[in-house]
Coordinates of C-alpha atoms and ligand atoms in Angstrom, one line a residue:
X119 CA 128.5 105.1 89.9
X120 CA 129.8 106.7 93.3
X121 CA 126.9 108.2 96.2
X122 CA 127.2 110.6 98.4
X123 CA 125.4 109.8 101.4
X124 CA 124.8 110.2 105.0
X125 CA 125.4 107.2 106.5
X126 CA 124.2 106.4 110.3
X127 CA 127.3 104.2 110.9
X128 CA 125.5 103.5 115.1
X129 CA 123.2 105.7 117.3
X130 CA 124.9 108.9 117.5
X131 CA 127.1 108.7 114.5
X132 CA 127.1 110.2 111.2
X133 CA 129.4 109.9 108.5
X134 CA 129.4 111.3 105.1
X135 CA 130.7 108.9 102.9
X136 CA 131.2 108.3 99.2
X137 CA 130.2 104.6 98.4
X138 CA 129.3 102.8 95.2
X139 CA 125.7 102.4 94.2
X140 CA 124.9 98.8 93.1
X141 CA 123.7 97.6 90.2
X142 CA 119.9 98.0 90.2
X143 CA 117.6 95.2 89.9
X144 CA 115.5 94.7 86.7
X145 CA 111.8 95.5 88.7
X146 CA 114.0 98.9 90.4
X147 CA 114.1 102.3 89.6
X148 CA 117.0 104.8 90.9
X149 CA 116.0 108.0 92.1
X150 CA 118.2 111.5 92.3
X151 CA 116.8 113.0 95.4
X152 CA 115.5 116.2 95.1
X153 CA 114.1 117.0 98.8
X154 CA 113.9 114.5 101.6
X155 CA 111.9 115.2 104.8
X156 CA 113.6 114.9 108.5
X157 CA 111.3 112.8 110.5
X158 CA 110.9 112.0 113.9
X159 CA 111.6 108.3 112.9
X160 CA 115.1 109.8 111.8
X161 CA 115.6 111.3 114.8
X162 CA 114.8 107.8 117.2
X163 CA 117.2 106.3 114.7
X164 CA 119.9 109.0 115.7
X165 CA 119.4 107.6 119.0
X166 CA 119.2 104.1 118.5
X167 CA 115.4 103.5 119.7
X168 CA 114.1 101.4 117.0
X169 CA 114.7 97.9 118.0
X170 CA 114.6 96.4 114.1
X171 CA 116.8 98.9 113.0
X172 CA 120.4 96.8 111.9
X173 CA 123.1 99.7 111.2
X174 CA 125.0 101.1 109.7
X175 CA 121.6 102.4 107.7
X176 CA 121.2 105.4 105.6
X177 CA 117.9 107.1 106.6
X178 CA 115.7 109.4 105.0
X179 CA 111.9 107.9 103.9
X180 CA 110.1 111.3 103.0
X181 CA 111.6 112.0 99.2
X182 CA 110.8 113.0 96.2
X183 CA 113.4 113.0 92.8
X184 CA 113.7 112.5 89.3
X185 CA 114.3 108.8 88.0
X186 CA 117.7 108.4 86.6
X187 CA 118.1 104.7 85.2
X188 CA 115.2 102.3 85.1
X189 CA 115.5 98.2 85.4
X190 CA 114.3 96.1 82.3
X191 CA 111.3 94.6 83.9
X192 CA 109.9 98.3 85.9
X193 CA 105.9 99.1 84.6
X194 CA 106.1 101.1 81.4
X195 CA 104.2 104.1 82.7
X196 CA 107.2 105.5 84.2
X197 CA 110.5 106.7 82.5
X198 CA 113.6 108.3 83.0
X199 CA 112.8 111.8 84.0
X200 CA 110.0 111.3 85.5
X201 CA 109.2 113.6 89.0
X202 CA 108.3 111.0 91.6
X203 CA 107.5 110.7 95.1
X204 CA 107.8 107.4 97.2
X205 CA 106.3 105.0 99.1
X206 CA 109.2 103.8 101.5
X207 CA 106.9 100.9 103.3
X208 CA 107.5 97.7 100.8
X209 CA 105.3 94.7 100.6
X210 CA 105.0 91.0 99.6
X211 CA 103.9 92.6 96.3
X212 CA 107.4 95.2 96.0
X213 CA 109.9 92.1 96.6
X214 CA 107.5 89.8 93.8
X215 CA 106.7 87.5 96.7
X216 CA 103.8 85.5 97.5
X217 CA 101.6 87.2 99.3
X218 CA 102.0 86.9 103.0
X219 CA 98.8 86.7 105.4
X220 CA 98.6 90.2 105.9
X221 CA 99.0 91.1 102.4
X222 CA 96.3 88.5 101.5
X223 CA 93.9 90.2 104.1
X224 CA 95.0 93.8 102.2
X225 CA 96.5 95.2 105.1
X226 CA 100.0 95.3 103.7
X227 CA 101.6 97.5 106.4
X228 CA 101.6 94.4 108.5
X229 CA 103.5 92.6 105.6
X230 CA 105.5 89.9 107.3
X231 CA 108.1 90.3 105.0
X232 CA 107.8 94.6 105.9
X233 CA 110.9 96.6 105.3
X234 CA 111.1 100.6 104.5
X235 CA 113.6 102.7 102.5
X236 CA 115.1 104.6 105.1
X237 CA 114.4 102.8 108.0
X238 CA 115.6 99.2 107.1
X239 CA 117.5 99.8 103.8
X240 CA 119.3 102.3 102.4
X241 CA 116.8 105.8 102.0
X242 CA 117.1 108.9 100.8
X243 CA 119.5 111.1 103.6
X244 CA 121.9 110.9 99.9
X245 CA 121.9 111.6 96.3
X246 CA 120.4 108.5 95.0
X247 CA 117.9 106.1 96.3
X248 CA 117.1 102.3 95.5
X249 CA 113.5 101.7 94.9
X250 CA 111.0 99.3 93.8
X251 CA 109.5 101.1 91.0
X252 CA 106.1 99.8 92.8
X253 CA 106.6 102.3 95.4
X254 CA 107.0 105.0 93.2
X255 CA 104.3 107.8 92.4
X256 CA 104.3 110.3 89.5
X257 CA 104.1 113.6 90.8
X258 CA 101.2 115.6 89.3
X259 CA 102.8 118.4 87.0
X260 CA 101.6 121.2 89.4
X261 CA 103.1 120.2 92.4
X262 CA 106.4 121.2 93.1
X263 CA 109.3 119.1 94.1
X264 CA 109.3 120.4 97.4
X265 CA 105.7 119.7 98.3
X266 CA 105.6 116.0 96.7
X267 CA 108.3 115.0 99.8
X268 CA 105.5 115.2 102.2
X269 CA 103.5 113.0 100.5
X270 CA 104.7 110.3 102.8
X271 CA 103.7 112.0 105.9
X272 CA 100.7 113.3 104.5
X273 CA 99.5 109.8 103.1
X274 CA 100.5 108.5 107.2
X275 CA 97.9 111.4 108.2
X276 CA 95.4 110.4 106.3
X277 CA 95.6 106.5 106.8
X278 CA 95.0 107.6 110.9
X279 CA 92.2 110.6 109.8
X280 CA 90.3 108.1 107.7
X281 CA 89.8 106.2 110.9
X282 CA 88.0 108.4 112.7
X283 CA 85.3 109.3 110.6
X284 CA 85.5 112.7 111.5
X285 CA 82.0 114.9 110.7
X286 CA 81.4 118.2 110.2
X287 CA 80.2 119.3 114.0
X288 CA 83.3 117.6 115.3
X289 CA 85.4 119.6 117.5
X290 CA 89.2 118.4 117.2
X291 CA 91.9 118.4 119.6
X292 CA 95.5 118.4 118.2
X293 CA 98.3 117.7 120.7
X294 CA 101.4 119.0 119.4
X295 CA 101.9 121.6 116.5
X296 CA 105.0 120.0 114.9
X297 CA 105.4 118.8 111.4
X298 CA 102.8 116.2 112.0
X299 CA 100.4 118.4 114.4
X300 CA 100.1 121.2 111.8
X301 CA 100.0 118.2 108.8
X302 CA 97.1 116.8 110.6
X303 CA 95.5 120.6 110.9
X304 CA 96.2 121.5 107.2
X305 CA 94.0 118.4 106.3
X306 CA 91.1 119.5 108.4
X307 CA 91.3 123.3 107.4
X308 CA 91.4 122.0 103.7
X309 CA 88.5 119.3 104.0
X310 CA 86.0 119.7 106.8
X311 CA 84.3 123.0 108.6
X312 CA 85.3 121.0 112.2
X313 CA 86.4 123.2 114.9
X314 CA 90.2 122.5 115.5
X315 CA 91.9 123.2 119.1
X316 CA 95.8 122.9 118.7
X317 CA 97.9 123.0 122.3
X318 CA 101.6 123.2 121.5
X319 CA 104.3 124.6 123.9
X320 CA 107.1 126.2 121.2
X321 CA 105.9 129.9 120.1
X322 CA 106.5 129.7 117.0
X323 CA 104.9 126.6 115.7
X324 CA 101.7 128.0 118.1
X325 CA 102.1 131.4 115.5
X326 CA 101.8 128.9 112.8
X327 CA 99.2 126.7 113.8
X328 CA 97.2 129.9 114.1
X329 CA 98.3 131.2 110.6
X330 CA 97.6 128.1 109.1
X331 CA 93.7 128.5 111.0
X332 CA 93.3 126.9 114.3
X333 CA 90.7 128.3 115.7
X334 CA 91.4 127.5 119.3
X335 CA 95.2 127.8 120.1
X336 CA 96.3 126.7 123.5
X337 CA 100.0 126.8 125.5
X338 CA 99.8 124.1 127.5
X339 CA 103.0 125.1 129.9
X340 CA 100.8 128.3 130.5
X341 CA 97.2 127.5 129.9
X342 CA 94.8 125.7 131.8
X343 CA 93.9 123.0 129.3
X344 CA 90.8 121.1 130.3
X345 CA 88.8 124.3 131.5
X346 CA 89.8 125.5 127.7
X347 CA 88.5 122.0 126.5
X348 CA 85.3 122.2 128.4
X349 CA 84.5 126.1 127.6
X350 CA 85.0 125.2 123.4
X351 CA 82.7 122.6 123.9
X352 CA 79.6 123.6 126.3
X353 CA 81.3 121.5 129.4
X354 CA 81.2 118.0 127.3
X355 CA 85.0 117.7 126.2
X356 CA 86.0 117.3 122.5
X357 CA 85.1 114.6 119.9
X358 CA 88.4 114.4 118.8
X359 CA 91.7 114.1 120.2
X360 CA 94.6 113.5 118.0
X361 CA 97.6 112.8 119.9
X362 CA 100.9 114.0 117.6
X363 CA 103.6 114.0 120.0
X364 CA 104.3 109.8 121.1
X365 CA 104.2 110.8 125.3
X366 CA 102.5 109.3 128.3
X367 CA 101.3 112.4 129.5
X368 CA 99.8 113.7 126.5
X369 CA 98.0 110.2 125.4
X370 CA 96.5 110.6 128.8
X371 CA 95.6 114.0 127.6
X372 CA 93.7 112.8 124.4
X373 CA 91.9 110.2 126.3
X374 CA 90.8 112.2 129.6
X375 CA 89.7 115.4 126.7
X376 CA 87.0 113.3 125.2
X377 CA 83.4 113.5 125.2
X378 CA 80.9 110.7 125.4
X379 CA 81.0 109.0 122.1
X380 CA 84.8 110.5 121.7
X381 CA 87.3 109.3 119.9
X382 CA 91.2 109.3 120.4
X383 CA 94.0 108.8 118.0
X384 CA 97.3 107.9 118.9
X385 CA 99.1 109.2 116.3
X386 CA 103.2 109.9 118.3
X387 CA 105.5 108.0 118.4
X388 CA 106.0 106.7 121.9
X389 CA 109.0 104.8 123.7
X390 CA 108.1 100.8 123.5
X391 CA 108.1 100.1 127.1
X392 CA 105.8 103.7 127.4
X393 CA 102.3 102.4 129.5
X394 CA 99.0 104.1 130.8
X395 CA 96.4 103.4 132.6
X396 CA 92.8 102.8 131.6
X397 CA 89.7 103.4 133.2
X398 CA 87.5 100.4 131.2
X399 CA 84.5 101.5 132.7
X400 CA 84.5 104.5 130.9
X401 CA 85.3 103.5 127.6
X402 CA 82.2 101.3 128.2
X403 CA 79.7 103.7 129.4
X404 CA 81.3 106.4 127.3
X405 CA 81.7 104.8 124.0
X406 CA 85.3 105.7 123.6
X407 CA 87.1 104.7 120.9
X408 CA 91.2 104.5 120.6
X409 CA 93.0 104.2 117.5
X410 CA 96.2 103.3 116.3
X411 CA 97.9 104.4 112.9
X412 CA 100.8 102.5 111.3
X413 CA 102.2 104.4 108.1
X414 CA 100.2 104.6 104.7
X415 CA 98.9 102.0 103.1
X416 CA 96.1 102.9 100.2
X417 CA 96.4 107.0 100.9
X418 CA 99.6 108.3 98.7
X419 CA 97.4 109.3 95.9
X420 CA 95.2 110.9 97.8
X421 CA 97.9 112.8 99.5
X422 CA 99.3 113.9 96.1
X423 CA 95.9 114.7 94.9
X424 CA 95.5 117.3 98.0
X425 CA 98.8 118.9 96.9
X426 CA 97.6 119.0 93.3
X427 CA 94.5 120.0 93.6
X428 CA 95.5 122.7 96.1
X429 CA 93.8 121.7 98.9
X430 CA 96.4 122.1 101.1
X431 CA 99.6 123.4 101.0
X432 CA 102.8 122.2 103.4
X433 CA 104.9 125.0 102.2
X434 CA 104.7 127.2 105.1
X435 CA 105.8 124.1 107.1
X436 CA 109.1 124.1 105.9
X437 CA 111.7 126.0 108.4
X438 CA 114.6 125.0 106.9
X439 CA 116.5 123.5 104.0
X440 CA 119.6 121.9 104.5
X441 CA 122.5 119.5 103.4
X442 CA 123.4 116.6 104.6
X443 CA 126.5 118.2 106.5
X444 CA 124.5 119.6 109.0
X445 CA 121.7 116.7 109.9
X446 CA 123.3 116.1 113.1
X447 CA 123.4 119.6 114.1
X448 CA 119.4 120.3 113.1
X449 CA 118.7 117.0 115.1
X450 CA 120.5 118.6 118.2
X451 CA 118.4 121.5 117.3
X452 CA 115.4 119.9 117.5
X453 CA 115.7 117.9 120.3
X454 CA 116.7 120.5 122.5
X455 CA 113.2 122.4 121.1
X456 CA 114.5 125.1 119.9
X457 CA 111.9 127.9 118.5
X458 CA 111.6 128.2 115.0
X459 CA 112.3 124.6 113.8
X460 CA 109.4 123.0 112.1
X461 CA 109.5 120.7 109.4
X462 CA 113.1 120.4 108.1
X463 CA 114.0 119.4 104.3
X464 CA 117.4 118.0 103.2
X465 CA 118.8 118.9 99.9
X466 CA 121.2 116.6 100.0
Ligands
LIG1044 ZN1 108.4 110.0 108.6
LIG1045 ZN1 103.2 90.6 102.9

């Protein structure tokens, strides 16, 4: 059985190739891609910025399909047919190893034996996909094909929103109203009454971030930023900051917005060698609290029980569908931030 696929032969080039799909293992499923997000990780694999990487590697870890064969041995719950969404990040648990000491301490996103369809094997930038069948999660009848392939992102949103305990009075700085800035606002629009301030410098995703119900919107090429901070929040500074973009300058941001008692997520993804300075002495007399967040662990139901239950919707998110013929165009695109390009789908 042949693939079509688009295969990141080394940084900067893609080829579309036919190749053969291998025989799957007894524990795998194989999965006919439906929709497959385009992620910032997919674009630092474009360029060659993630260290671990080994190419040639066929991206793509934000799908959802229909399963198409099924191994011998896969959990009896799931059949050929069935709408699923998946998990790319795999475990001591999804290669039927022994668990390792992260995976024994339940924090399998540091699995030592780690690896993610579409990152380090083969994902879902082509027609079919190799997976684990203990990756992969039934889609809830109501929620469309198209909506299930965020649950990936959506489930990393939540894994970094679960950390900060956010409550009700909270006010909530977003930096950056991409894919993941306006993810990260649907979530609070659709789950707490916090007030949510989003600065973003492309016009159109600032239209969106207001249509989607930011109440503070801010243009941070034009806009004072700090005086906006301080007049939203009686001088004090926000509670929040969630930092969506994986800069210096704007981690600086999140940490110099925050009140006493604030807390800052670092949510971007930034260069490896990227540094800041701290001031210690405030995070001590301040109480402030950074946070990391690595991908998803424990959140993909929850994700696609947002979607089912209509809590949020990433439709309006979507600025363009497209093959896999033109990723390497839409990545030019979007690095050279052009307006109108939000989240990107491929339909490959
Ligand atoms: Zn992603
Ligand atoms: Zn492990």
């Amino acid at each position: 059985m042949l693939n079509n696929v688009a295969l990141f032969v080394e940084p900067k080039n893609i080829s579309l190739q036919t190749i053969d799909i291998p025989e799957i293992k007894e524990t795998d499923i194989l999965v006919k891609t439906a929709y497959c997000g385009l992620c910032g990780t997919d674009i630092h694999l474009f360029d060659g910025n993630i260290p671990f990487v080994n190419y040639p590697i066929v991206p793509g870890h934000e799908f959802s399909g229909e399963i198409i064969k099924i191994g011998s041995k896969v959990r009896n719950d799931l059949q050929i047919g069935d709408r699923v969404a998946v998990d790319p990040n795999l475990s001591c648990k999804d290669f039927q190893k022994k668990k390792c000491y992260y995976c024994m301490k339940d924090r399998k996103h540091f699995c030592l034996a780690w690896e993610a369809i579409g990152v380090t094997l083969n994902g879902a930038f082509a027609e079919y996909v190799i997976c684990p069948s203990t990756v992969a999660f039934k889609i809830p009848e109501n929620v469309s094909l198209r909506a299930a392939a965020f649950m990936e992102p959506l489930a990393c949103c939540l894994h970094g929103l679960n950390k900060l305990e956010i409550t009700q009075s909270d006010v909530v700085f977003i930096i950056g109203g991409g894919p993941i800035g306006l993810l990260m606002l649907s979530i609070l629009k659709g789950t707490t009454s916090c007030k949510t301030i989003v600065s973003e410098p492309i016009n159109s995703r600032r239209n969106l971030a207001k249509k989607l119900g930011a109440d503070v919107i801010i243009n941070p090429l034009n806009d004072e930023v700090f005086p906006i901070l301080k007049s939203e929040t009686f001088d004090a500074g926000v509670d929040i900051a969630i930092e969506c973009v994986g800069s210096i300058v704007t981690a600086k941001q999140a940490l110099d917005s925050l009140n006493k008692g604030g807390k800052a997520l670092v949510f971007g993804v930034a260069d490896p060698l990227s540094t800041i300075n701290l001031d210690i002495h405030r995070l001590y007399s301040n109480e402030i609290s950074i946070f990391g967040s690595f991908t998803n662990p424990k959140t993909n139901m929850k994700a696609l029980d947002l979607l089912s239950k209509e809590i949020l919707t990433p439709i309006p998110l979507i600025s363009h569908e497209i093959q896999t013929n033109k990723i390497e165009e839409t990545i030019s695109l979007v690095k050279s931030h052009a307006d109108n390009m939000n989240k990107i789908l491929i339909k490959p």
